[in-house]
mmCIF file of C-alpha atoms in Angstrom:
data_model
loop_
_atom_site.group_PDB
_atom_site.id
_atom_site.type_symbol
_atom_site.label_atom_id
_atom_site.label_comp_id
_atom_site.label_asym_id
_atom_site.label_seq_id
_atom_site.Cartn_x
_atom_site.Cartn_y
_atom_site.Cartn_z
ATOM 1 C CA UNK A 24 135.334 17.444 89.252
ATOM 2 C CA UNK A 25 136.880 14.536 90.017
ATOM 3 C CA UNK A 26 140.222 16.173 90.490
ATOM 4 C CA UNK A 27 138.104 18.239 93.142
ATOM 5 C CA UNK A 28 136.405 14.667 94.281
ATOM 6 C CA UNK A 29 139.857 13.171 94.727
ATOM 7 C CA UNK A 30 142.161 16.581 96.413
ATOM 8 C CA UNK A 31 138.891 16.842 98.539
ATOM 9 C CA UNK A 32 138.282 13.242 99.430
ATOM 10 C CA UNK A 33 141.679 13.206 100.486
ATOM 11 C CA UNK A 34 141.426 17.001 102.930
ATOM 12 C CA UNK A 35 139.326 15.563 105.010
ATOM 13 C CA UNK A 36 139.876 11.824 105.469
ATOM 14 C CA UNK A 37 143.385 12.455 106.003
ATOM 15 C CA UNK A 38 143.555 12.760 110.109
ATOM 16 C CA UNK A 39 145.723 16.446 110.614
ATOM 17 C CA UNK A 40 146.562 17.723 106.963
ATOM 18 C CA UNK A 41 148.805 20.588 106.587
ATOM 19 C CA UNK A 42 147.090 23.702 106.306
ATOM 20 C CA UNK A 43 148.980 25.493 103.959
ATOM 21 C CA UNK A 44 149.149 22.300 101.916
ATOM 22 C CA UNK A 45 146.345 21.060 101.439
ATOM 23 C CA UNK A 46 144.007 23.786 100.915
ATOM 24 C CA UNK A 47 145.998 24.453 98.630
ATOM 25 C CA UNK A 48 146.427 21.494 96.770
ATOM 26 C CA UNK A 49 142.076 20.905 96.621
ATOM 27 C CA UNK A 50 142.551 24.758 95.133
ATOM 28 C CA UNK A 51 145.285 23.572 92.471
ATOM 29 C CA UNK A 52 142.368 20.927 91.912
ATOM 30 C CA UNK A 53 139.705 23.115 91.420
ATOM 31 C CA UNK A 54 141.462 25.886 89.064
ATOM 32 C CA UNK A 55 142.229 22.450 87.233
ATOM 33 C CA UNK A 56 138.451 21.622 86.616
ATOM 34 C CA UNK A 57 137.674 25.433 85.834
ATOM 35 C CA UNK A 58 140.306 26.008 82.852
ATOM 36 C CA UNK A 59 138.928 22.937 81.235
ATOM 37 C CA UNK A 60 135.976 24.406 80.853
ATOM 38 C CA UNK A 61 137.138 28.575 79.615
ATOM 39 C CA UNK A 62 137.410 29.717 76.765
ATOM 40 C CA UNK A 63 140.818 30.349 75.633
ATOM 41 C CA UNK A 64 142.082 32.507 73.067
ATOM 42 C CA UNK A 65 143.194 35.882 72.503
ATOM 43 C CA UNK A 66 139.834 37.563 72.277
ATOM 44 C CA UNK A 67 138.835 35.722 75.787
ATOM 45 C CA UNK A 68 141.775 37.850 77.625
ATOM 46 C CA UNK A 69 140.902 40.689 76.219
ATOM 47 C CA UNK A 70 137.144 40.819 77.671
ATOM 48 C CA UNK A 71 138.603 39.037 80.670
ATOM 49 C CA UNK A 72 141.445 42.307 81.016
ATOM 50 C CA UNK A 73 138.297 44.560 80.573
ATOM 51 C CA UNK A 74 136.337 43.116 83.234
ATOM 52 C CA UNK A 75 138.660 42.952 85.507
ATOM 53 C CA UNK A 76 138.639 46.682 84.664
ATOM 54 C CA UNK A 77 134.826 47.001 86.105
ATOM 55 C CA UNK A 78 135.591 44.963 88.592
ATOM 56 C CA UNK A 79 137.677 47.440 90.670
ATOM 57 C CA UNK A 80 134.605 48.406 93.139
ATOM 58 C CA UNK A 81 134.869 51.292 95.496
ATOM 59 C CA UNK A 82 133.883 50.577 99.111
ATOM 60 C CA UNK A 83 130.650 51.147 100.576
ATOM 61 C CA UNK A 84 129.844 53.224 103.402
ATOM 62 C CA UNK A 85 129.956 50.518 106.506
ATOM 63 C CA UNK A 86 126.238 51.501 107.103
ATOM 64 C CA UNK A 87 125.139 50.942 104.010
ATOM 65 C CA UNK A 88 126.624 46.968 104.305
ATOM 66 C CA UNK A 89 125.483 46.551 107.843
ATOM 67 C CA UNK A 90 121.302 47.277 106.610
ATOM 68 C CA UNK A 91 121.522 44.363 103.827
ATOM 69 C CA UNK A 92 120.602 41.126 105.852
ATOM 70 C CA UNK A 93 122.343 38.183 103.979
ATOM 71 C CA UNK A 94 120.366 35.932 102.536
ATOM 72 C CA UNK A 95 119.643 32.364 104.581
ATOM 73 C CA UNK A 96 119.231 29.440 102.782
ATOM 74 C CA UNK A 97 120.945 26.037 102.170
ATOM 75 C CA UNK A 98 118.678 23.454 101.099
ATOM 76 C CA UNK A 99 120.628 24.031 97.360
ATOM 77 C CA UNK A 100 124.761 24.907 95.996
ATOM 78 C CA UNK A 101 123.292 28.494 94.946
ATOM 79 C CA UNK A 102 121.863 29.621 98.116
ATOM 80 C CA UNK A 103 124.877 28.467 100.083
ATOM 81 C CA UNK A 104 126.599 30.485 97.517
ATOM 82 C CA UNK A 105 124.314 33.462 97.490
ATOM 83 C CA UNK A 106 124.807 33.303 101.782
ATOM 84 C CA UNK A 107 128.437 32.910 102.392
ATOM 85 C CA UNK A 108 129.186 35.234 99.647
ATOM 86 C CA UNK A 109 127.292 38.021 101.563
ATOM 87 C CA UNK A 110 128.925 36.781 105.159
ATOM 88 C CA UNK A 111 132.110 36.623 103.287
ATOM 89 C CA UNK A 112 132.454 39.978 101.420
ATOM 90 C CA UNK A 113 130.629 41.938 104.963
ATOM 91 C CA UNK A 114 133.271 40.157 106.587
ATOM 92 C CA UNK A 115 136.659 41.428 104.672
ATOM 93 C CA UNK A 116 134.822 44.710 104.377
ATOM 94 C CA UNK A 117 134.134 45.498 107.436
ATOM 95 C CA UNK A 118 138.295 45.157 108.108
ATOM 96 C CA UNK A 119 138.857 47.209 105.595
ATOM 97 C CA UNK A 120 139.607 51.422 104.562
ATOM 98 C CA UNK A 121 136.507 53.072 103.673
ATOM 99 C CA UNK A 122 139.036 54.227 99.867
ATOM 100 C CA UNK A 123 140.427 50.701 99.491
ATOM 101 C CA UNK A 124 139.613 49.230 96.435
ATOM 102 C CA UNK A 125 139.224 45.255 95.807
ATOM 103 C CA UNK A 126 139.333 43.064 92.491
ATOM 104 C CA UNK A 127 138.539 40.001 91.979
ATOM 105 C CA UNK A 128 141.556 37.563 91.903
ATOM 106 C CA UNK A 129 141.062 35.332 88.281
ATOM 107 C CA UNK A 130 142.791 32.127 86.658
ATOM 108 C CA UNK A 131 143.379 32.930 82.793
ATOM 109 C CA UNK A 132 139.999 32.794 80.779
ATOM 110 C CA UNK A 133 138.025 33.773 83.942
ATOM 111 C CA UNK A 134 135.594 36.324 83.936
ATOM 112 C CA UNK A 135 135.104 37.793 87.858
ATOM 113 C CA UNK A 136 131.795 38.437 88.031
ATOM 114 C CA UNK A 137 130.133 41.823 89.409
ATOM 115 C CA UNK A 138 130.327 41.179 93.279
ATOM 116 C CA UNK A 139 134.016 40.601 93.921
ATOM 117 C CA UNK A 140 132.988 38.509 97.118
ATOM 118 C CA UNK A 141 131.161 36.102 94.976
ATOM 119 C CA UNK A 142 132.461 32.061 95.572
ATOM 120 C CA UNK A 143 132.743 30.352 93.681
ATOM 121 C CA UNK A 144 131.933 26.143 93.897
ATOM 122 C CA UNK A 145 133.798 24.047 92.634
ATOM 123 C CA UNK A 146 131.336 20.369 92.608
ATOM 124 C CA UNK A 147 132.754 17.212 94.565
ATOM 125 C CA UNK A 148 129.570 16.082 95.082
ATOM 126 C CA UNK A 149 125.669 15.033 94.965
ATOM 127 C CA UNK A 150 125.357 17.155 98.031
ATOM 128 C CA UNK A 151 125.076 21.323 98.293
ATOM 129 C CA UNK A 152 127.847 21.009 100.663
ATOM 130 C CA UNK A 153 129.427 18.592 98.545
ATOM 131 C CA UNK A 154 132.323 21.758 96.927
ATOM 132 C CA UNK A 155 135.319 23.351 97.385
ATOM 133 C CA UNK A 156 133.568 27.372 97.915
ATOM 134 C CA UNK A 157 136.493 29.276 97.864
ATOM 135 C CA UNK A 158 137.463 33.068 96.580
ATOM 136 C CA UNK A 159 140.226 36.360 96.536
ATOM 137 C CA UNK A 160 140.261 39.256 95.920
ATOM 138 C CA UNK A 161 143.189 41.622 95.205
ATOM 139 C CA UNK A 162 143.137 44.238 97.565
ATOM 140 C CA UNK A 163 144.688 47.753 97.364
ATOM 141 C CA UNK A 164 145.027 50.646 99.245
ATOM 142 C CA UNK A 165 147.688 53.635 100.838
ATOM 143 C CA UNK A 166 149.963 51.049 101.808
ATOM 144 C CA UNK A 167 150.539 49.480 98.646
ATOM 145 C CA UNK A 168 148.514 46.005 97.115
ATOM 146 C CA UNK A 169 147.715 43.019 98.617
ATOM 147 C CA UNK A 170 145.057 39.944 99.038
ATOM 148 C CA UNK A 171 142.871 37.845 101.072
ATOM 149 C CA UNK A 172 141.866 34.322 100.592
ATOM 150 C CA UNK A 173 138.622 32.372 101.644
ATOM 151 C CA UNK A 174 138.308 28.325 101.525
ATOM 152 C CA UNK A 175 134.989 26.701 103.032
ATOM 153 C CA UNK A 176 135.667 22.476 103.496
ATOM 154 C CA UNK A 177 132.892 19.922 104.355
ATOM 155 C CA UNK A 178 134.305 18.322 107.484
ATOM 156 C CA UNK A 179 136.448 19.134 110.058
ATOM 157 C CA UNK A 180 139.689 19.264 108.653
ATOM 158 C CA UNK A 181 142.749 19.157 110.603
ATOM 159 C CA UNK A 182 145.037 22.126 110.830
ATOM 160 C CA UNK A 183 149.176 22.903 110.457
ATOM 161 C CA UNK A 184 151.989 21.333 113.020
ATOM 162 C CA UNK A 185 154.583 23.735 113.959
ATOM 163 C CA UNK A 186 158.162 23.893 113.078
ATOM 164 C CA UNK A 187 158.197 24.644 109.538
ATOM 165 C CA UNK A 188 160.980 26.977 109.274
ATOM 166 C CA UNK A 189 159.197 29.075 106.675
ATOM 167 C CA UNK A 190 156.166 29.684 110.153
ATOM 168 C CA UNK A 191 157.330 32.851 111.656
ATOM 169 C CA UNK A 192 153.800 32.790 113.256
ATOM 170 C CA UNK A 193 152.916 29.586 114.679
ATOM 171 C CA UNK A 194 149.585 28.523 117.244
ATOM 172 C CA UNK A 195 146.091 27.054 117.873
ATOM 173 C CA UNK A 196 143.474 28.318 120.252
ATOM 174 C CA UNK A 197 140.432 26.361 121.303
ATOM 175 C CA UNK A 198 137.184 28.787 120.778
ATOM 176 C CA UNK A 199 133.602 28.246 121.070
ATOM 177 C CA UNK A 200 133.426 28.146 117.581
ATOM 178 C CA UNK A 201 136.105 24.869 117.097
ATOM 179 C CA UNK A 202 139.729 24.914 116.824
ATOM 180 C CA UNK A 203 141.356 28.433 115.527
ATOM 181 C CA UNK A 204 145.388 27.253 113.902
ATOM 182 C CA UNK A 205 147.213 30.679 112.934
ATOM 183 C CA UNK A 206 149.746 31.199 111.476
ATOM 184 C CA UNK A 207 152.040 33.376 109.685
ATOM 185 C CA UNK A 208 154.724 32.180 106.715
ATOM 186 C CA UNK A 209 157.542 33.533 105.196
ATOM 187 C CA UNK A 210 158.699 32.474 101.495
ATOM 188 C CA UNK A 211 160.852 35.061 100.168
ATOM 189 C CA UNK A 212 159.336 38.012 100.617
ATOM 190 C CA UNK A 213 155.951 37.300 100.438
ATOM 191 C CA UNK A 214 154.542 37.198 104.331
ATOM 192 C CA UNK A 215 151.293 35.462 104.594
ATOM 193 C CA UNK A 216 148.782 35.456 107.763
ATOM 194 C CA UNK A 217 146.193 32.793 107.641
ATOM 195 C CA UNK A 218 143.738 30.968 109.901
ATOM 196 C CA UNK A 219 141.481 27.573 109.598
ATOM 197 C CA UNK A 220 138.708 26.591 111.741
ATOM 198 C CA UNK A 221 137.878 23.405 112.392
ATOM 199 C CA UNK A 222 133.623 24.240 112.960
ATOM 200 C CA UNK A 223 130.960 21.281 113.128
ATOM 201 C CA UNK A 224 130.469 20.531 109.999
ATOM 202 C CA UNK A 225 132.879 22.747 107.604
ATOM 203 C CA UNK A 226 136.729 23.312 107.556
ATOM 204 C CA UNK A 227 137.166 27.473 107.096
ATOM 205 C CA UNK A 228 140.340 29.016 105.983
ATOM 206 C CA UNK A 229 141.277 32.767 105.284
ATOM 207 C CA UNK A 230 145.362 34.336 104.624
ATOM 208 C CA UNK A 231 146.160 37.574 103.887
ATOM 209 C CA UNK A 232 149.330 37.773 101.539
ATOM 210 C CA UNK A 233 151.465 40.951 100.519
ATOM 211 C CA UNK A 234 151.216 40.732 97.123
ATOM 212 C CA UNK A 235 147.962 41.140 94.485
ATOM 213 C CA UNK A 236 149.104 38.438 92.292
ATOM 214 C CA UNK A 237 147.564 35.364 91.676
ATOM 215 C CA UNK A 238 148.733 32.506 94.021
ATOM 216 C CA UNK A 239 148.971 29.802 91.899
ATOM 217 C CA UNK A 240 151.648 26.319 92.065
ATOM 218 C CA UNK A 241 155.244 26.950 90.838
ATOM 219 C CA UNK A 242 154.120 30.835 90.136
ATOM 220 C CA UNK A 243 157.168 33.334 91.825
ATOM 221 C CA UNK A 244 154.563 36.855 93.682
ATOM 222 C CA UNK A 245 156.030 39.366 93.276
ATOM 223 C CA UNK A 246 155.995 41.969 96.667
ATOM 224 C CA UNK A 247 153.212 44.810 96.319
ATOM 225 C CA UNK A 248 152.766 45.439 100.201
ATOM 226 C CA UNK A 249 155.148 45.634 103.125
ATOM 227 C CA UNK A 250 152.877 43.240 105.237
ATOM 228 C CA UNK A 251 149.933 41.132 104.388
ATOM 229 C CA UNK A 252 146.731 43.889 103.573
ATOM 230 C CA UNK A 253 145.200 41.907 106.416
ATOM 231 C CA UNK A 254 147.358 40.919 110.176
ATOM 232 C CA UNK A 255 146.794 37.796 111.955
ATOM 233 C CA UNK A 256 144.388 39.425 114.552
ATOM 234 C CA UNK A 257 142.077 39.917 111.741
ATOM 235 C CA UNK A 258 142.039 37.251 109.706
ATOM 236 C CA UNK A 259 141.336 35.689 113.547
ATOM 237 C CA UNK A 260 138.067 37.832 113.293
ATOM 238 C CA UNK A 261 137.224 36.193 109.986
ATOM 239 C CA UNK A 262 137.735 32.748 110.537
ATOM 240 C CA UNK A 263 135.152 33.538 113.309
ATOM 241 C CA UNK A 264 132.199 35.308 111.190
ATOM 242 C CA UNK A 265 129.555 33.598 112.783
ATOM 243 C CA UNK A 266 127.615 31.289 110.482
ATOM 244 C CA UNK A 267 130.211 29.935 108.510
ATOM 245 C CA UNK A 268 129.659 26.720 108.676
ATOM 246 C CA UNK A 269 127.315 23.650 106.783
ATOM 247 C CA UNK A 270 124.014 23.104 108.495
ATOM 248 C CA UNK A 271 123.324 19.234 109.755
#
């Protein structure tokens, strides 16, 4: 928890933290904290493999998704997780083809939840919103396998400064929901479409890649489709999903 709190504090207090680096650093700290509490060994690996196979789902019909309202609670961390998970899952599903299959991206030893969009909340403080809320899913469709990630942090945060040599596209956009940072990056064979939103009380990030392998520091990802699962415009739509914010 201390690693998460330190990374989160650094993230939200820096003037303009680089979106691609600071966000990944926070996730790395969160993953380190979770690894300390996970069972290791061959038995655990077998359980994860089995659970991951069971976690692959075929998307329900669009009407079925839209007919179920998302929970509205925000008074506890559990309620926030339920609300945000529903909003994120519904928004991502709406942009994917009906035949797409989704499975949760997990760290070693972690059992995926039944709902691949159920957020992890790594604590960073006493209040419900004081946490790193995040998830990543693998998406397989007719064009190959890629991924979609989500991260939300308390505080407005900042965005990337254009000029990184890996950036193919970089721009900002002012919207009623807050300032958007939009970028497309290429690192070797891997292309990432990433959008961040500085909402009133939160910093929201979505990104999509053309690899279905979990993005981790120091790990070279394999290219598994020609382009990311979602276009930059689609990732922009995700970042502007209504309700992705924390209460005052």
